[in-house]
Tab-separated table of C-alpha atoms in Angstrom:
chain	number	residue	atom	x	y	z
W	1	UNK	CA	-0.056	-0.060	0.017
W	2	UNK	CA	1.353	3.504	-0.895
W	3	UNK	CA	1.223	5.776	2.062
W	4	UNK	CA	-2.332	5.160	3.478
W	5	UNK	CA	-5.813	5.418	2.987
W	6	UNK	CA	-8.915	7.240	4.415
W	7	UNK	CA	-11.913	5.362	5.045
W	8	UNK	CA	-15.402	5.399	6.755
W	9	UNK	CA	-16.276	2.854	9.441
W	10	UNK	CA	-19.726	1.361	8.434
W	11	UNK	CA	-20.214	-1.019	11.278
W	12	UNK	CA	-19.625	-4.314	12.802
W	13	UNK	CA	-21.063	-7.843	11.759
W	14	UNK	CA	-19.785	-11.274	11.809
W	15	UNK	CA	-18.690	-13.717	9.168
W	16	UNK	CA	-18.055	-17.440	9.070
W	17	UNK	CA	-14.703	-19.026	8.674
W	18	UNK	CA	-14.653	-22.330	6.677
W	19	UNK	CA	-14.197	-24.369	9.758
W	20	UNK	CA	-17.510	-22.976	11.112
W	21	UNK	CA	-15.895	-20.362	13.527
W	22	UNK	CA	-17.436	-16.762	13.639
W	23	UNK	CA	-15.215	-13.940	13.715
W	24	UNK	CA	-16.268	-10.407	14.663
W	25	UNK	CA	-15.334	-7.865	11.696
W	26	UNK	CA	-15.608	-3.997	11.293
W	27	UNK	CA	-16.581	-3.058	7.674
W	28	UNK	CA	-14.704	-0.066	6.583
W	29	UNK	CA	-15.514	1.735	3.190
W	30	UNK	CA	-11.952	2.729	2.218
W	31	UNK	CA	-11.208	5.018	-0.518
W	32	UNK	CA	-11.159	5.770	-3.352
W	33	UNK	CA	-8.735	8.630	-2.212
W	34	UNK	CA	-7.214	11.080	-4.370
W	35	UNK	CA	-3.718	12.646	-4.046
W	36	UNK	CA	-4.334	16.253	-3.510
W	37	UNK	CA	-0.926	17.702	-2.794
W	38	UNK	CA	2.577	16.270	-2.461
W	39	UNK	CA	4.746	18.235	0.114
W	40	UNK	CA	8.490	18.239	0.002
W	41	UNK	CA	11.405	19.298	1.951
W	42	UNK	CA	12.073	22.249	-0.473
W	43	UNK	CA	8.646	23.611	-0.615
W	44	UNK	CA	7.195	22.738	2.965
W	45	UNK	CA	10.168	21.673	5.120
W	46	UNK	CA	8.923	18.180	5.347
W	47	UNK	CA	7.764	15.324	3.128
W	48	UNK	CA	4.005	14.139	3.077
W	49	UNK	CA	1.343	13.015	0.948
W	50	UNK	CA	-2.045	14.842	1.234
W	51	UNK	CA	-4.951	12.547	0.495
W	52	UNK	CA	-8.707	13.767	0.125
W	53	UNK	CA	-11.718	11.397	0.660
W	54	UNK	CA	-15.438	11.592	-0.236
W	55	UNK	CA	-16.889	14.219	-2.561
W	56	UNK	CA	-18.343	17.560	-1.336
W	57	UNK	CA	-21.102	19.414	-3.230
W	58	UNK	CA	-19.426	22.135	-5.390
W	59	UNK	CA	-22.077	24.578	-4.409
W	60	UNK	CA	-21.211	23.976	-0.800
W	61	UNK	CA	-17.506	24.093	-1.167
W	62	UNK	CA	-15.819	27.461	-0.780
W	63	UNK	CA	-13.732	29.043	-3.572
W	64	UNK	CA	-10.612	28.081	-1.506
W	65	UNK	CA	-11.809	24.457	-1.186
W	66	UNK	CA	-12.428	24.196	-4.879
W	67	UNK	CA	-9.214	25.904	-5.857
W	68	UNK	CA	-7.397	23.530	-3.814
W	69	UNK	CA	-8.379	20.511	-6.073
W	70	UNK	CA	-8.710	22.125	-9.321
W	71	UNK	CA	-7.417	24.948	-11.522
W	72	UNK	CA	-9.840	27.915	-11.215
W	73	UNK	CA	-7.678	30.596	-13.086
W	74	UNK	CA	-8.280	34.071	-11.741
W	75	UNK	CA	-6.461	37.479	-11.910
W	76	UNK	CA	-4.027	36.974	-9.281
W	77	UNK	CA	-2.882	33.627	-10.750
W	78	UNK	CA	-2.699	35.422	-14.233
W	79	UNK	CA	-0.352	38.119	-12.566
W	80	UNK	CA	1.888	35.360	-10.897
W	81	UNK	CA	2.209	33.588	-14.039
W	82	UNK	CA	3.572	36.704	-15.611
W	83	UNK	CA	5.891	37.267	-12.952
W	84	UNK	CA	7.318	33.775	-13.722
W	85	UNK	CA	5.695	31.751	-10.607
W	86	UNK	CA	4.491	28.146	-11.709
W	87	UNK	CA	0.988	27.456	-10.242
W	88	UNK	CA	0.901	24.259	-8.054
W	89	UNK	CA	-0.299	21.030	-9.609
W	90	UNK	CA	-4.034	20.369	-8.894
W	91	UNK	CA	-5.651	16.931	-8.835
W	92	UNK	CA	-8.527	18.208	-10.917
W	93	UNK	CA	-11.309	16.296	-9.050
W	94	UNK	CA	-14.189	17.236	-6.971
W	95	UNK	CA	-13.940	19.072	-3.697
W	96	UNK	CA	-13.376	16.728	-0.981
W	97	UNK	CA	-14.875	16.659	2.572
W	98	UNK	CA	-11.897	15.262	4.547
W	99	UNK	CA	-8.160	15.508	3.927
W	100	UNK	CA	-5.199	13.757	5.739
W	101	UNK	CA	-1.371	13.982	5.407
W	102	UNK	CA	0.666	11.013	5.406
W	103	UNK	CA	4.372	11.626	6.352
W	104	UNK	CA	6.654	10.126	4.013
W	105	UNK	CA	9.927	11.106	5.247
W	106	UNK	CA	12.614	9.779	3.204
W	107	UNK	CA	10.622	7.090	1.517
W	108	UNK	CA	10.047	6.355	-2.021
W	109	UNK	CA	6.233	6.614	-2.624
W	110	UNK	CA	6.219	7.418	-6.442
W	111	UNK	CA	2.845	9.350	-6.047
W	112	UNK	CA	1.958	12.637	-7.747
W	113	UNK	CA	-0.983	14.831	-7.439
W	114	UNK	CA	-4.086	13.485	-9.054
W	115	UNK	CA	-3.178	9.734	-8.400
W	116	UNK	CA	-6.259	7.588	-7.137
W	117	UNK	CA	-5.815	5.230	-4.237
W	118	UNK	CA	-8.377	2.404	-3.843
W	119	UNK	CA	-8.785	-0.678	-1.376
W	120	UNK	CA	-6.810	-2.871	-3.697
W	121	UNK	CA	-3.789	-1.409	-2.373
W	122	UNK	CA	-4.659	-3.623	0.756
W	123	UNK	CA	-4.997	-6.658	-0.954
W	124	UNK	CA	-1.373	-8.040	-0.492
W	125	UNK	CA	-1.378	-6.992	3.266
W	126	UNK	CA	-2.089	-9.108	6.174
W	127	UNK	CA	-2.352	-6.433	8.921
W	128	UNK	CA	-2.698	-2.632	9.240
W	129	UNK	CA	-2.795	0.031	11.711
W	130	UNK	CA	-6.184	1.955	12.187
W	131	UNK	CA	-6.492	5.530	13.490
W	132	UNK	CA	-9.795	6.911	14.539
W	133	UNK	CA	-11.493	9.234	17.023
W	134	UNK	CA	-13.143	7.423	19.729
W	135	UNK	CA	-16.634	7.861	20.920
W	136	UNK	CA	-16.873	10.927	23.367
W	137	UNK	CA	-18.449	10.058	26.519
W	138	UNK	CA	-18.510	13.507	28.185
W	139	UNK	CA	-17.589	13.810	31.867
W	140	UNK	CA	-16.924	10.184	32.940
W	141	UNK	CA	-16.165	8.679	36.519
W	142	UNK	CA	-13.158	6.619	37.256
W	143	UNK	CA	-14.694	3.415	36.746
W	144	UNK	CA	-15.370	4.118	33.294
W	145	UNK	CA	-12.458	6.357	32.478
W	146	UNK	CA	-9.629	4.464	34.175
W	147	UNK	CA	-10.944	1.110	34.837
W	148	UNK	CA	-11.146	1.565	38.598
W	149	UNK	CA	-12.916	-1.175	40.558
W	150	UNK	CA	-15.278	0.939	42.616
W	151	UNK	CA	-16.271	-0.126	46.023
W	152	UNK	CA	-18.299	-2.620	47.649
W	153	UNK	CA	-22.073	-2.765	47.309
W	154	UNK	CA	-22.329	-3.524	51.078
W	155	UNK	CA	-20.410	-3.687	54.139
W	156	UNK	CA	-21.077	-0.145	55.256
W	157	UNK	CA	-20.222	1.422	51.832
W	158	UNK	CA	-22.368	4.597	51.493
W	159	UNK	CA	-23.135	6.562	48.358
W	160	UNK	CA	-19.692	6.024	47.253
W	161	UNK	CA	-19.996	2.632	45.334
W	162	UNK	CA	-18.604	4.074	42.183
W	163	UNK	CA	-15.910	6.527	43.700
W	164	UNK	CA	-12.184	6.157	43.392
W	165	UNK	CA	-11.264	6.243	47.007
W	166	UNK	CA	-8.072	7.886	48.417
W	167	UNK	CA	-6.238	10.218	45.749
W	168	UNK	CA	-3.094	10.403	48.146
W	169	UNK	CA	-1.285	10.482	51.455
W	170	UNK	CA	-1.616	13.112	54.246
W	171	UNK	CA	0.511	16.131	55.477
W	172	UNK	CA	3.350	14.709	53.843
W	173	UNK	CA	3.309	15.247	50.809
W	174	UNK	CA	0.363	17.604	51.469
W	175	UNK	CA	-0.671	17.742	47.693
W	176	UNK	CA	-2.015	15.614	45.149
W	177	UNK	CA	0.468	13.953	42.823
W	178	UNK	CA	0.244	15.222	39.256
W	179	UNK	CA	-1.160	12.843	36.864
W	180	UNK	CA	-3.222	11.213	39.607
W	181	UNK	CA	-6.195	9.394	37.790
W	182	UNK	CA	-9.707	11.253	38.324
W	183	UNK	CA	-13.003	11.720	36.633
W	184	UNK	CA	-13.251	14.036	33.610
W	185	UNK	CA	-13.661	14.291	29.967
W	186	UNK	CA	-13.338	11.028	28.336
W	187	UNK	CA	-13.281	9.779	24.624
W	188	UNK	CA	-13.415	11.915	21.538
W	189	UNK	CA	-9.504	11.349	21.422
W	190	UNK	CA	-7.498	10.167	18.574
W	191	UNK	CA	-6.944	6.280	19.062
W	192	UNK	CA	-4.840	3.827	17.051
W	193	UNK	CA	-5.457	0.180	16.985
W	194	UNK	CA	-2.389	-1.451	15.702
W	195	UNK	CA	-1.887	-4.849	13.813
W	196	UNK	CA	-5.629	-5.287	12.777
W	197	UNK	CA	-5.900	-8.450	10.628
W	198	UNK	CA	-7.477	-7.875	7.118
W	199	UNK	CA	-9.997	-10.501	6.537
W	200	UNK	CA	-11.294	-9.670	3.124
W	201	UNK	CA	-10.784	-6.723	0.474
W	202	UNK	CA	-13.902	-6.192	-1.277
W	203	UNK	CA	-12.715	-4.119	-4.445
W	204	UNK	CA	-15.919	-4.025	-6.215
W	205	UNK	CA	-17.735	-2.190	-3.039
W	206	UNK	CA	-14.447	-0.276	-1.940
W	207	UNK	CA	-14.820	-2.064	1.360
W	208	UNK	CA	-12.416	-3.891	3.595
W	209	UNK	CA	-13.121	-6.309	6.622
W	210	UNK	CA	-11.129	-6.022	9.453
W	211	UNK	CA	-11.097	-8.464	12.294
W	212	UNK	CA	-12.102	-6.832	15.777
W	213	UNK	CA	-13.195	-3.320	16.650
W	214	UNK	CA	-12.101	-0.155	15.103
W	215	UNK	CA	-12.323	3.261	17.236
W	216	UNK	CA	-15.227	5.823	16.688
W	217	UNK	CA	-18.936	5.606	15.930
W	218	UNK	CA	-20.327	4.169	12.645
W	219	UNK	CA	-19.826	6.598	9.878
W	220	UNK	CA	-16.784	8.135	11.512
W	221	UNK	CA	-13.522	8.683	9.564
W	222	UNK	CA	-10.555	6.408	9.808
W	223	UNK	CA	-7.196	6.372	8.689
W	224	UNK	CA	-5.573	3.033	7.543
W	225	UNK	CA	-1.737	2.973	7.631
W	226	UNK	CA	0.997	0.260	7.431
W	227	UNK	CA	1.450	-1.265	10.608
W	228	UNK	CA	4.295	-0.007	12.643
W	229	UNK	CA	4.659	-3.230	14.824
W	230	UNK	CA	7.665	-5.260	13.926
W	231	UNK	CA	8.831	-2.433	11.825
W	232	UNK	CA	12.352	-2.777	13.139
W	233	UNK	CA	12.473	-6.462	12.702
W	234	UNK	CA	14.486	-7.600	9.842
W	235	UNK	CA	12.424	-9.404	7.341
W	236	UNK	CA	13.713	-13.000	6.818
S	1	UNK	CA	-31.216	1.861	8.384
S	2	UNK	CA	-28.901	-0.995	7.869
S	3	UNK	CA	-25.895	0.073	5.497
S	4	UNK	CA	-25.678	-1.880	2.118
S	5	UNK	CA	-22.174	-2.543	2.635
S	6	UNK	CA	-22.847	-4.520	5.709
S	7	UNK	CA	-25.137	-6.707	3.827
S	8	UNK	CA	-22.576	-7.161	0.930
S	9	UNK	CA	-19.963	-8.105	3.905
S	10	UNK	CA	-22.251	-10.839	5.031
S	11	UNK	CA	-23.435	-12.103	1.545
S	12	UNK	CA	-20.683	-14.634	1.407
S	13	UNK	CA	-21.314	-15.986	4.873
S	14	UNK	CA	-25.090	-16.724	4.144
S	15	UNK	CA	-26.414	-19.873	2.863
S	16	UNK	CA	-27.109	-20.037	-0.909
S	17	UNK	CA	-30.299	-21.937	0.016
S	18	UNK	CA	-31.810	-20.917	3.126
S	19	UNK	CA	-32.967	-23.614	5.619
S	20	UNK	CA	-36.564	-24.130	5.775
S	21	UNK	CA	-38.272	-24.925	9.011
S	22	UNK	CA	-40.567	-22.663	11.485
S	23	UNK	CA	-40.848	-22.562	14.990
S	24	UNK	CA	-42.977	-25.548	16.498
S	25	UNK	CA	-41.249	-27.793	13.844
S	26	UNK	CA	-39.768	-31.095	15.012
S	27	UNK	CA	-36.554	-31.293	13.140
S	28	UNK	CA	-33.261	-33.300	12.736
S	29	UNK	CA	-30.215	-30.803	12.753
S	30	UNK	CA	-27.307	-32.597	11.067
S	31	UNK	CA	-23.899	-30.948	12.056
S	32	UNK	CA	-20.531	-31.822	10.994
S	33	UNK	CA	-18.114	-32.491	13.654
S	34	UNK	CA	-14.404	-33.327	13.262
S	35	UNK	CA	-13.282	-36.357	15.118
S	36	UNK	CA	-9.565	-36.211	14.803
S	37	UNK	CA	-8.975	-36.371	11.179
S	38	UNK	CA	-12.470	-37.616	10.098
S	39	UNK	CA	-15.539	-35.459	9.772
S	40	UNK	CA	-18.802	-37.059	10.671
S	41	UNK	CA	-22.352	-35.920	10.913
S	42	UNK	CA	-23.973	-35.660	14.231
S	43	UNK	CA	-27.738	-35.468	14.505
S	44	UNK	CA	-29.674	-33.456	17.161
S	45	UNK	CA	-33.331	-33.724	16.831
S	46	UNK	CA	-35.984	-31.954	18.804
S	47	UNK	CA	-38.531	-29.049	18.739
S	48	UNK	CA	-37.472	-25.611	17.346
S	49	UNK	CA	-38.674	-23.237	20.265
S	50	UNK	CA	-37.151	-20.063	19.097
S	51	UNK	CA	-35.284	-18.132	16.229
S	52	UNK	CA	-33.496	-14.864	16.835
S	53	UNK	CA	-31.184	-12.381	14.956
S	54	UNK	CA	-30.639	-11.813	11.305
S	55	UNK	CA	-28.203	-11.946	8.431
S	56	UNK	CA	-25.212	-14.181	9.784
S	57	UNK	CA	-26.209	-13.632	13.515
S	58	UNK	CA	-29.144	-15.682	12.794
S	59	UNK	CA	-29.595	-18.392	15.645
S	60	UNK	CA	-32.320	-20.971	16.367
S	61	UNK	CA	-32.867	-22.958	19.509
S	62	UNK	CA	-33.819	-26.815	19.370
S	63	UNK	CA	-35.110	-28.553	22.571
S	64	UNK	CA	-35.397	-32.097	23.300
S	65	UNK	CA	-35.623	-34.361	26.191
S	66	UNK	CA	-32.886	-36.520	27.053
S	67	UNK	CA	-33.522	-39.329	29.744
S	68	UNK	CA	-35.906	-37.135	31.301
S	69	UNK	CA	-33.625	-34.000	31.284
S	70	UNK	CA	-34.487	-31.136	29.025
S	71	UNK	CA	-31.469	-30.182	26.705
S	72	UNK	CA	-31.573	-27.065	24.500
S	73	UNK	CA	-28.985	-26.290	21.807
S	74	UNK	CA	-28.550	-23.208	19.840
S	75	UNK	CA	-27.372	-23.148	16.326
S	76	UNK	CA	-26.303	-20.390	14.104
S	77	UNK	CA	-28.519	-20.735	11.160
S	78	UNK	CA	-25.855	-19.932	8.609
S	79	UNK	CA	-23.046	-21.871	9.985
S	80	UNK	CA	-21.261	-24.023	7.385
S	81	UNK	CA	-21.162	-26.747	10.142
S	82	UNK	CA	-24.683	-27.138	9.702
S	83	UNK	CA	-25.195	-29.744	6.768
S	84	UNK	CA	-28.843	-29.752	6.759
S	85	UNK	CA	-32.082	-29.440	8.886
S	86	UNK	CA	-34.711	-32.053	8.017
S	87	UNK	CA	-38.184	-31.327	9.184
S	88	UNK	CA	-39.875	-34.317	10.634
S	89	UNK	CA	-43.191	-32.811	11.647
S	90	UNK	CA	-44.855	-29.398	11.669
S	91	UNK	CA	-46.414	-28.199	14.873
S	92	UNK	CA	-49.279	-25.889	15.043
S	93	UNK	CA	-48.104	-23.046	17.534
S	94	UNK	CA	-49.591	-19.519	18.033
S	95	UNK	CA	-46.548	-17.668	19.165
S	96	UNK	CA	-42.839	-16.968	17.916
S	97	UNK	CA	-41.108	-18.402	21.148
S	98	UNK	CA	-42.167	-21.566	22.760
S	99	UNK	CA	-40.481	-21.053	26.004
S	100	UNK	CA	-43.795	-22.164	27.859
S	101	UNK	CA	-42.693	-25.625	26.673
S	102	UNK	CA	-39.785	-25.633	29.343
S	103	UNK	CA	-42.438	-25.635	32.162
S	104	UNK	CA	-44.317	-28.702	30.765
S	105	UNK	CA	-43.504	-32.380	31.155
S	106	UNK	CA	-44.517	-35.398	29.393
S	107	UNK	CA	-47.674	-35.256	27.373
S	108	UNK	CA	-48.268	-31.738	27.891
S	109	UNK	CA	-45.121	-30.886	25.582
S	110	UNK	CA	-46.816	-32.275	22.679
S	111	UNK	CA	-47.927	-29.765	19.749
S	112	UNK	CA	-50.630	-30.247	17.498
S	113	UNK	CA	-49.742	-31.123	14.079
S	114	UNK	CA	-50.765	-28.825	11.181
S	115	UNK	CA	-50.804	-29.373	7.490
S	116	UNK	CA	-47.806	-27.988	5.424
S	117	UNK	CA	-48.103	-24.291	4.271
S	118	UNK	CA	-48.010	-23.289	0.603
S	119	UNK	CA	-44.583	-23.977	-0.502
S	120	UNK	CA	-43.596	-26.323	2.312
S	121	UNK	CA	-42.356	-29.749	1.728
S	122	UNK	CA	-44.303	-32.536	3.293
S	123	UNK	CA	-42.191	-34.071	6.259
S	124	UNK	CA	-40.328	-37.096	5.397
S	125	UNK	CA	-40.686	-40.286	7.067
S	126	UNK	CA	-42.782	-39.601	9.923
S	127	UNK	CA	-42.027	-41.307	13.199
């Protein structure tokens, strides 16, 4: 797979293996994505490939959004041309709703603006990493947020069944240690799940089936990347 | 609404020919089981007392009495391990879940037989 893909989590279901065992899978609609910009050290200070996913209605896209993916011309560009400045290459596609960059520092990706990336790129991979935004849970207690055990239901426990208990010592140190786990905002974070097995790639429907769960709600945006697990291992 | 991509993902795991039976039927469930290297068919017969779920998650429950003890087994309808389901007898029932059979013993567990519905096959070799 070149760099990475953007996708949308569709939902979970289960499929049968040949031996009759059932496996839980997440269906992800992945691609087609369009390369909208290639960043280089000379022009941007770092190397990356910017990828766009899902079309946006042209009427709803701003001129900047349309101009990012297609050459709109205009007086200013005309003036720059006359001054000898080459306009940046455009993908010439519909405006996109989602953009993400994939860093490519020092690696040979061979992509140029306008290239299309599809799920077929995943066909020869066994496992990938998936990045998503987890479901927001608002203000959550310590049992949900930090997997605390809570307190007993009986034996004199009153009204503190889901509390965390003590948060520190006494006069020494006379303060709460930094980083103490307490209730608070939970979820709506960027979460990476590594080394997810690819069960099946459905090129016809631009779908990929991943074994197990993927962060985020159904319909949420996910990034599919090369797995970083075992990346230092020498391949035999 | 269910996303069409979920149906597409499940399609390959579904039976090409759906099993035909309904709640209240007395059935023989033929399951493939692996014994060491060899595969053989095991039969579980009883009354279908419930079906639940849809798509690949559809399950059905079969109840029978083994030496005076009620035994229930749930099968995934679309499992490739189920070779076939043979309907022995159609039972006339008025509800979707026959959990009331659990509270009954002996003669009270019998279900009145009904005639096959349109498109249904006549039960084979009635016992």
